[in-house]
């Protein structure tokens, strides 16, 4: 009997699929059935349980029960794997009596990335087949492995190059003919052959220091240990209890939200448009960002021409790309051959006319309106018709840049983040006249670069830098009112950021934003609060790590921040000048103020239509700004806390300082009993 799973796009094991499999195994009891082959239609064997069902009331039959029923079946059940047999999908395969896979197939347990563990017998069956060491690596690292590796580990029984289903049927026929007893993973003891090694692997895994906010790895270790210590049925019960705890945890809710939000971000109004073909690219400006972007484009197989202002700066830009390649080779991320090939695809010039053949250009020159407008005017002249003209500007108006050209439909913002090789985010900024296929091209390019794209509208700072400005404003107000930089940083690290805002500022350098503030000084709204602490630090020559002093001081050659009494003096002088009586802030208030300022700004960004949906703001903060992924992003965190609590806190603080005035959207949400996630669901239905 052949059972075909058919639930596009990834054959997730939703309730209907589980019921179908359940019924199929029931039907296999028919005496006419000799064996069952389970395979999948489309691009993959099931890539897991249906993540959207977690957190909802469970529907029968449960996946663990289904796996047990498959294993208990008294007819031979063969799984035929292709694509990515992951999580629950791989657990179904492990419950079958024999597994055969296409050589190109990948298998694994990515559950840990969702803050959970394999919950359909995977933690009990896998170690029985391959031992503790390899099972732990698979489940704790969450990285898929290819079929031949899985076969070497004893997790699958055969690998074929083609004709998977035919081969699976042949194999089933042969095994039935042989008449050997069925090989049930739950009864297998191969993985227990070396119990001392097994226990050592458990001890070694326990000894690794892990993030206390992420409980899944620890529970995986417990379950794999239980596989050795408990009878199979009890082990399954142990795994179930751990799975249920983890599914209910804040970390898993946040990580699941992050996973689904990243996919949802691709659902844009322009999704129907066909992206333009991009083979040749130009990058104008070979500084920090331009060099990073050029390196990423080369890595994705494009031909790249770098344009700099003069020969000296061109040599420096090419040198930066060389350095990035050097680092990638040293870290084993790039082979020497690949580096050679990439270098062959790179050209450099000081003349924009050299971009005549390019399908796309990304402008990354110094953040200066007149300079960028000049570059766009020239690009309009030299680029071929149909080329995409993109800017990496952080704050400037993309509509203004589009207007200086005769082809505003071809102009788009492609906002990368620093360091480009490490940050996964690209904001695709759609200006008023940007053509749908140009937005779609931005998304397609981001995917090709292995990055996650989020659509943003035009405003000062788009989504990410606006959120960052609000976060920094909240933190700066805290400093001015009495907190120390180290207290703010510690509170935000406690919240889950790897670094607090002042550590980040010292690392990035204080001089660039100082220059920007001076440039914008005339256009600043005098009614808005202006915290001048950063200006005072810069005036004192404290530009951050690079000058050995910023919000902290740094010993010669060290990057370790030390609290500096000179900073305390500067803070105190500022407070006195403004007549502020300093007060102490606890950790909870610090992080609430920083988080709620972001949520408030997010609500304004949504109301203005700059972001399509709240989860896009979450993705920006997770992929571009180091917001702790397990919290799901600021909008998700606000939903969890309750919009009423956020609004009331803001309202209380606004009595003293208008910066905190709640966005009208928050009031409307409370009135209508809505959460940010309701908007995510509505947007999903629209697209
Ligand atoms: N449940 C529900 N939807 C899923 C899904 C899942 N497990 N996996 C993928 N999807 C959806 C995505 O949301 C996306 O939806 P969209 O078309 O509406 O945007 C669509 O399938 C395609 O996904 P991708 O864009 O990610 O496609 P790729 O080809 O880039 O990647 C993949 C395919 C490698 C399978 C990737 O989707 C993936 O890693 N999926 C998650 C795998 C996973 O985590 N499995 C474990 C689930 S938990 C589990 O099984 C618990 C069990 O132990 C009890
Ligand atoms: P940078 O100062 O490191 O590099 C700018 C480069 O542009 C310099 O190498 C300069 O020689 C070159 N340049 C100036 N005029 C030119 C011209 N007419 N033709 C060709 N090249 C010219 O600056 P950085 O940091 O790389 O920023 C570039 C752009 O990226 C800016 O718009 C900035 O706002 C944006 N950005 C910066 C980020 C960051 O973290 N530094 C993050 C995201 C965007």
PDB file of N, CA, C and O and ligand atoms in Angstrom, residues 283-291 293 307-310 313-314 317 320 350 352 363-368 371-372 375 391-396 415-419 465 508 512, ligand 2:
ATOM      1  N   UNK A 283      28.291  48.994  -7.138  1.00  0.00           N
ATOM      2  CA  UNK A 283      28.192  49.555  -5.792  1.00  0.00           C
ATOM      3  C   UNK A 283      28.955  50.878  -5.816  1.00  0.00           C
ATOM      4  O   UNK A 283      30.125  50.898  -6.216  1.00  0.00           O
ATOM      5  N   UNK A 284      28.290  51.961  -5.436  1.00  0.00           N
ATOM      6  CA  UNK A 284      28.962  53.264  -5.439  1.00  0.00           C
ATOM      7  C   UNK A 284      29.305  53.630  -4.004  1.00  0.00           C
ATOM      8  O   UNK A 284      28.411  53.739  -3.151  1.00  0.00           O
ATOM      9  N   UNK A 285      30.589  53.782  -3.737  1.00  0.00           N
ATOM     10  CA  UNK A 285      31.046  54.031  -2.365  1.00  0.00           C
ATOM     11  C   UNK A 285      31.587  52.737  -1.792  1.00  0.00           C
ATOM     12  O   UNK A 285      30.837  51.780  -1.608  1.00  0.00           O
ATOM     13  N   UNK A 286      32.874  52.705  -1.524  1.00  0.00           N
ATOM     14  CA  UNK A 286      33.492  51.469  -1.018  1.00  0.00           C
ATOM     15  C   UNK A 286      33.933  51.613   0.424  1.00  0.00           C
ATOM     16  O   UNK A 286      34.961  51.079   0.836  1.00  0.00           O
ATOM     17  N   UNK A 287      33.140  52.337   1.221  1.00  0.00           N
ATOM     18  CA  UNK A 287      33.437  52.477   2.640  1.00  0.00           C
ATOM     19  C   UNK A 287      32.982  51.243   3.401  1.00  0.00           C
ATOM     20  O   UNK A 287      32.856  50.153   2.832  1.00  0.00           O
ATOM     21  N   UNK A 288      32.692  51.445   4.684  1.00  0.00           N
ATOM     22  CA  UNK A 288      32.271  50.334   5.538  1.00  0.00           C
ATOM     23  C   UNK A 288      31.125  49.546   4.899  1.00  0.00           C
ATOM     24  O   UNK A 288      31.188  48.330   4.740  1.00  0.00           O
ATOM     25  N   UNK A 289      30.056  50.264   4.515  1.00  0.00           N
ATOM     26  CA  UNK A 289      28.864  49.578   4.008  1.00  0.00           C
ATOM     27  C   UNK A 289      29.045  49.105   2.574  1.00  0.00           C
ATOM     28  O   UNK A 289      28.684  47.977   2.239  1.00  0.00           O
ATOM     29  N   UNK A 290      29.573  49.978   1.720  1.00  0.00           N
ATOM     30  CA  UNK A 290      29.717  49.612   0.311  1.00  0.00           C
ATOM     31  C   UNK A 290      30.578  48.362   0.151  1.00  0.00           C
ATOM     32  O   UNK A 290      30.244  47.456  -0.626  1.00  0.00           O
ATOM     33  N   UNK A 291      31.676  48.284   0.896  1.00  0.00           N
ATOM     34  CA  UNK A 291      32.552  47.112   0.796  1.00  0.00           C
ATOM     35  C   UNK A 291      31.814  45.861   1.279  1.00  0.00           C
ATOM     36  O   UNK A 291      31.914  44.789   0.670  1.00  0.00           O
ATOM     37  N   UNK A 293      28.544  45.362   1.281  1.00  0.00           N
ATOM     38  CA  UNK A 293      27.481  45.017   0.324  1.00  0.00           C
ATOM     39  C   UNK A 293      28.099  44.358  -0.910  1.00  0.00           C
ATOM     40  O   UNK A 293      27.599  43.337  -1.396  1.00  0.00           O
ATOM     41  N   UNK A 307      32.561  51.512  -7.423  1.00  0.00           N
ATOM     42  CA  UNK A 307      32.905  52.858  -7.886  1.00  0.00           C
ATOM     43  C   UNK A 307      33.288  53.700  -6.675  1.00  0.00           C
ATOM     44  O   UNK A 307      32.538  53.758  -5.688  1.00  0.00           O
ATOM     45  N   UNK A 308      34.471  54.328  -6.764  1.00  0.00           N
ATOM     46  CA  UNK A 308      34.866  55.237  -5.681  1.00  0.00           C
ATOM     47  C   UNK A 308      35.194  56.609  -6.262  1.00  0.00           C
ATOM     48  O   UNK A 308      35.273  56.794  -7.476  1.00  0.00           O
ATOM     49  N   UNK A 309      35.370  57.568  -5.349  1.00  0.00           N
ATOM     50  CA  UNK A 309      35.534  58.955  -5.768  1.00  0.00           C
ATOM     51  C   UNK A 309      36.875  59.193  -6.478  1.00  0.00           C
ATOM     52  O   UNK A 309      36.950  59.976  -7.417  1.00  0.00           O
ATOM     53  N   UNK A 310      37.927  58.513  -6.018  1.00  0.00           N
ATOM     54  CA  UNK A 310      39.228  58.681  -6.684  1.00  0.00           C
ATOM     55  C   UNK A 310      40.027  57.377  -6.541  1.00  0.00           C
ATOM     56  O   UNK A 310      39.584  56.436  -5.864  1.00  0.00           O
ATOM     57  N   UNK A 313      40.940  56.161  -2.954  1.00  0.00           N
ATOM     58  CA  UNK A 313      39.823  55.604  -2.182  1.00  0.00           C
ATOM     59  C   UNK A 313      39.289  54.305  -2.807  1.00  0.00           C
ATOM     60  O   UNK A 313      38.759  53.445  -2.118  1.00  0.00           O
ATOM     61  N   UNK A 314      39.475  54.190  -4.132  1.00  0.00           N
ATOM     62  CA  UNK A 314      39.091  52.926  -4.787  1.00  0.00           C
ATOM     63  C   UNK A 314      39.981  51.793  -4.266  1.00  0.00           C
ATOM     64  O   UNK A 314      39.501  50.707  -3.916  1.00  0.00           O
ATOM     65  N   UNK A 317      38.832  50.863  -0.889  1.00  0.00           N
ATOM     66  CA  UNK A 317      37.572  50.107  -0.923  1.00  0.00           C
ATOM     67  C   UNK A 317      37.819  48.658  -1.315  1.00  0.00           C
ATOM     68  O   UNK A 317      37.299  47.721  -0.685  1.00  0.00           O
ATOM     69  N   UNK A 320      39.240  46.800   1.462  1.00  0.00           N
ATOM     70  CA  UNK A 320      38.259  46.368   2.486  1.00  0.00           C
ATOM     71  C   UNK A 320      37.597  45.057   2.081  1.00  0.00           C
ATOM     72  O   UNK A 320      37.364  44.174   2.914  1.00  0.00           O
ATOM     73  N   UNK A 350      36.667  54.605 -11.151  1.00  0.00           N
ATOM     74  CA  UNK A 350      36.335  55.894 -10.524  1.00  0.00           C
ATOM     75  C   UNK A 350      35.347  56.655 -11.408  1.00  0.00           C
ATOM     76  O   UNK A 350      35.048  57.807 -11.143  1.00  0.00           O
ATOM     77  N   UNK A 352      31.554  56.613 -13.039  1.00  0.00           N
ATOM     78  CA  UNK A 352      30.231  55.982 -12.983  1.00  0.00           C
ATOM     79  C   UNK A 352      29.813  55.377 -14.325  1.00  0.00           C
ATOM     80  O   UNK A 352      28.993  54.439 -14.354  1.00  0.00           O
ATOM     81  N   UNK A 363      23.832  52.457  -4.154  1.00  0.00           N
ATOM     82  CA  UNK A 363      24.610  53.634  -3.776  1.00  0.00           C
ATOM     83  C   UNK A 363      24.846  53.584  -2.274  1.00  0.00           C
ATOM     84  O   UNK A 363      23.909  53.427  -1.486  1.00  0.00           O
ATOM     85  N   UNK A 364      26.131  53.682  -1.886  1.00  0.00           N
ATOM     86  CA  UNK A 364      26.474  53.659  -0.459  1.00  0.00           C
ATOM     87  C   UNK A 364      27.541  54.702  -0.179  1.00  0.00           C
ATOM     88  O   UNK A 364      28.543  54.434   0.495  1.00  0.00           O
ATOM     89  N   UNK A 365      27.336  55.913  -0.739  1.00  0.00           N
ATOM     90  CA  UNK A 365      28.309  56.987  -0.470  1.00  0.00           C
ATOM     91  C   UNK A 365      27.948  57.649   0.858  1.00  0.00           C
ATOM     92  O   UNK A 365      26.919  57.353   1.460  1.00  0.00           O
ATOM     93  N   UNK A 366      28.776  58.543   1.282  1.00  0.00           N
ATOM     94  CA  UNK A 366      28.609  59.234   2.558  1.00  0.00           C
ATOM     95  C   UNK A 366      27.197  59.818   2.673  1.00  0.00           C
ATOM     96  O   UNK A 366      26.631  60.265   1.686  1.00  0.00           O
ATOM     97  N   UNK A 367      26.640  59.755   3.888  1.00  0.00           N
ATOM     98  CA  UNK A 367      25.253  60.205   4.115  1.00  0.00           C
ATOM     99  C   UNK A 367      25.166  61.721   3.992  1.00  0.00           C
ATOM    100  O   UNK A 367      25.297  62.456   4.990  1.00  0.00           O
ATOM    101  N   UNK A 368      24.971  62.199   2.772  1.00  0.00           N
ATOM    102  CA  UNK A 368      24.900  63.636   2.539  1.00  0.00           C
ATOM    103  C   UNK A 368      23.924  63.833   1.380  1.00  0.00           C
ATOM    104  O   UNK A 368      24.111  63.279   0.291  1.00  0.00           O
ATOM    105  N   UNK A 371      25.279  65.256  -1.993  1.00  0.00           N
ATOM    106  CA  UNK A 371      26.186  64.286  -2.621  1.00  0.00           C
ATOM    107  C   UNK A 371      25.388  63.153  -3.263  1.00  0.00           C
ATOM    108  O   UNK A 371      25.605  62.778  -4.417  1.00  0.00           O
ATOM    109  N   UNK A 372      24.412  62.620  -2.502  1.00  0.00           N
ATOM    110  CA  UNK A 372      23.634  61.477  -3.017  1.00  0.00           C
ATOM    111  C   UNK A 372      22.777  61.913  -4.200  1.00  0.00           C
ATOM    112  O   UNK A 372      22.646  61.170  -5.184  1.00  0.00           O
ATOM    113  N   UNK A 375      24.919  61.938  -7.201  1.00  0.00           N
ATOM    114  CA  UNK A 375      25.206  60.568  -7.661  1.00  0.00           C
ATOM    115  C   UNK A 375      23.993  60.022  -8.427  1.00  0.00           C
ATOM    116  O   UNK A 375      24.122  59.431  -9.501  1.00  0.00           O
ATOM    117  N   UNK A 391      19.397  52.861  -3.097  1.00  0.00           N
ATOM    118  CA  UNK A 391      20.216  53.612  -2.151  1.00  0.00           C
ATOM    119  C   UNK A 391      20.251  52.898  -0.812  1.00  0.00           C
ATOM    120  O   UNK A 391      19.250  52.325  -0.377  1.00  0.00           O
ATOM    121  N   UNK A 392      21.417  52.976  -0.164  1.00  0.00           N
ATOM    122  CA  UNK A 392      21.558  52.374   1.171  1.00  0.00           C
ATOM    123  C   UNK A 392      21.416  53.444   2.256  1.00  0.00           C
ATOM    124  O   UNK A 392      21.822  53.246   3.401  1.00  0.00           O
ATOM    125  N   UNK A 393      20.826  54.558   1.907  1.00  0.00           N
ATOM    126  CA  UNK A 393      20.739  55.644   2.892  1.00  0.00           C
ATOM    127  C   UNK A 393      20.095  55.185   4.196  1.00  0.00           C
ATOM    128  O   UNK A 393      19.188  54.348   4.200  1.00  0.00           O
ATOM    129  N   UNK A 394      20.548  55.769   5.310  1.00  0.00           N
ATOM    130  CA  UNK A 394      19.993  55.404   6.613  1.00  0.00           C
ATOM    131  C   UNK A 394      18.752  56.229   6.930  1.00  0.00           C
ATOM    132  O   UNK A 394      17.841  55.766   7.607  1.00  0.00           O
ATOM    133  N   UNK A 395      18.771  57.479   6.498  1.00  0.00           N
ATOM    134  CA  UNK A 395      17.710  58.397   6.924  1.00  0.00           C
ATOM    135  C   UNK A 395      17.111  59.233   5.797  1.00  0.00           C
ATOM    136  O   UNK A 395      16.018  59.760   5.950  1.00  0.00           O
ATOM    137  N   UNK A 396      17.843  59.400   4.693  1.00  0.00           N
ATOM    138  CA  UNK A 396      17.398  60.400   3.703  1.00  0.00           C
ATOM    139  C   UNK A 396      16.135  59.950   2.965  1.00  0.00           C
ATOM    140  O   UNK A 396      15.808  58.763   2.936  1.00  0.00           O
ATOM    141  N   UNK A 415      18.267  49.010   2.359  1.00  0.00           N
ATOM    142  CA  UNK A 415      18.991  49.430   3.557  1.00  0.00           C
ATOM    143  C   UNK A 415      19.584  48.219   4.257  1.00  0.00           C
ATOM    144  O   UNK A 415      18.860  47.426   4.887  1.00  0.00           O
ATOM    145  N   UNK A 416      20.894  48.069   4.106  1.00  0.00           N
ATOM    146  CA  UNK A 416      21.626  46.976   4.763  1.00  0.00           C
ATOM    147  C   UNK A 416      22.083  47.448   6.141  1.00  0.00           C
ATOM    148  O   UNK A 416      22.079  48.630   6.448  1.00  0.00           O
ATOM    149  N   UNK A 417      22.540  46.501   6.954  1.00  0.00           N
ATOM    150  CA  UNK A 417      22.940  46.818   8.328  1.00  0.00           C
ATOM    151  C   UNK A 417      24.383  46.404   8.563  1.00  0.00           C
ATOM    152  O   UNK A 417      24.898  45.520   7.887  1.00  0.00           O
ATOM    153  N   UNK A 418      24.988  47.036   9.505  1.00  0.00           N
ATOM    154  CA  UNK A 418      26.415  46.843   9.733  1.00  0.00           C
ATOM    155  C   UNK A 418      26.666  45.937  10.948  1.00  0.00           C
ATOM    156  O   UNK A 418      26.007  46.113  11.982  1.00  0.00           O
ATOM    157  N   UNK A 419      27.606  45.002  10.864  1.00  0.00           N
ATOM    158  CA  UNK A 419      28.382  44.587   9.695  1.00  0.00           C
ATOM    159  C   UNK A 419      27.545  43.724   8.745  1.00  0.00           C
ATOM    160  O   UNK A 419      26.831  42.815   9.210  1.00  0.00           O
ATOM    161  N   UNK A 465      15.727  52.420  12.148  1.00  0.00           N
ATOM    162  CA  UNK A 465      16.390  53.547  12.800  1.00  0.00           C
ATOM    163  C   UNK A 465      15.414  54.430  13.567  1.00  0.00           C
ATOM    164  O   UNK A 465      15.799  55.104  14.520  1.00  0.00           O
ATOM    165  N   UNK A 508      30.200  51.486  18.013  1.00  0.00           N
ATOM    166  CA  UNK A 508      29.944  52.037  16.672  1.00  0.00           C
ATOM    167  C   UNK A 508      30.641  53.382  16.479  1.00  0.00           C
ATOM    168  O   UNK A 508      30.934  53.786  15.364  1.00  0.00           O
ATOM    169  N   UNK A 512      29.723  59.929  14.306  1.00  0.00           N
ATOM    170  CA  UNK A 512      28.873  60.007  13.110  1.00  0.00           C
ATOM    171  C   UNK A 512      27.511  60.613  13.475  1.00  0.00           C
ATOM    172  O   UNK A 512      27.020  61.534  12.816  1.00  0.00           O
TER     173      UNK A 512
HETATM  174  P1  LIG B   2      31.795  55.470   4.848  1.00  0.00           P
HETATM  175  O1  LIG B   2      32.216  56.831   5.154  1.00  0.00           O
HETATM  176  O2  LIG B   2      32.503  54.315   5.480  1.00  0.00           O
HETATM  177  O3  LIG B   2      31.847  55.252   3.273  1.00  0.00           O
HETATM  178  C1  LIG B   2      31.394  56.173   2.333  1.00  0.00           C
HETATM  179  C2  LIG B   2      32.234  56.021   1.083  1.00  0.00           C
HETATM  180  O4  LIG B   2      31.660  56.777   0.025  1.00  0.00           O
HETATM  181  C3  LIG B   2      33.669  56.524   1.260  1.00  0.00           C
HETATM  182  O5  LIG B   2      34.571  55.467   0.981  1.00  0.00           O
HETATM  183  C4  LIG B   2      33.771  57.633   0.241  1.00  0.00           C
HETATM  184  O6  LIG B   2      35.044  57.709  -0.375  1.00  0.00           O
HETATM  185  C5  LIG B   2      32.720  57.234  -0.766  1.00  0.00           C
HETATM  186  N1  LIG B   2      32.269  58.337  -1.625  1.00  0.00           N
HETATM  187  C6  LIG B   2      32.008  59.604  -1.253  1.00  0.00           C
HETATM  188  N2  LIG B   2      31.619  60.307  -2.340  1.00  0.00           N
HETATM  189  C7  LIG B   2      31.655  59.478  -3.399  1.00  0.00           C
HETATM  190  C8  LIG B   2      31.351  59.601  -4.779  1.00  0.00           C
HETATM  191  N3  LIG B   2      30.942  60.751  -5.291  1.00  0.00           N
HETATM  192  N4  LIG B   2      31.496  58.517  -5.553  1.00  0.00           N
HETATM  193  C9  LIG B   2      31.912  57.355  -5.069  1.00  0.00           C
HETATM  194  N5  LIG B   2      32.212  57.179  -3.766  1.00  0.00           N
HETATM  195  C10 LIG B   2      32.068  58.210  -2.935  1.00  0.00           C
HETATM  196  O7  LIG B   2      30.241  55.406   5.173  1.00  0.00           O
HETATM  197  P2  LIG B   2      29.321  54.132   5.451  1.00  0.00           P
HETATM  198  O8  LIG B   2      29.221  53.914   6.886  1.00  0.00           O
HETATM  199  O9  LIG B   2      29.753  53.022   4.560  1.00  0.00           O
HETATM  200  O10 LIG B   2      27.896  54.667   4.963  1.00  0.00           O
HETATM  201  C11 LIG B   2      27.532  54.721   3.615  1.00  0.00           C
HETATM  202  C12 LIG B   2      26.023  54.839   3.527  1.00  0.00           C
HETATM  203  O11 LIG B   2      25.432  53.728   4.175  1.00  0.00           O
HETATM  204  C13 LIG B   2      25.460  56.068   4.211  1.00  0.00           C
HETATM  205  O12 LIG B   2      24.356  56.517   3.461  1.00  0.00           O
HETATM  206  C14 LIG B   2      25.026  55.555   5.557  1.00  0.00           C
HETATM  207  O13 LIG B   2      23.999  56.331   6.118  1.00  0.00           O
HETATM  208  C15 LIG B   2      24.522  54.184   5.177  1.00  0.00           C
HETATM  209  N6  LIG B   2      24.500  53.191   6.259  1.00  0.00           N
HETATM  210  C16 LIG B   2      25.507  53.146   7.191  1.00  0.00           C
HETATM  211  C17 LIG B   2      25.457  52.196   8.193  1.00  0.00           C
HETATM  212  C18 LIG B   2      26.558  52.110   9.206  1.00  0.00           C
HETATM  213  O14 LIG B   2      26.383  51.448  10.218  1.00  0.00           O
HETATM  214  N7  LIG B   2      27.689  52.748   8.980  1.00  0.00           N
HETATM  215  C19 LIG B   2      24.334  51.229   8.309  1.00  0.00           C
HETATM  216  C20 LIG B   2      23.377  51.330   7.238  1.00  0.00           C
HETATM  217  C21 LIG B   2      23.456  52.297   6.275  1.00  0.00           C
END
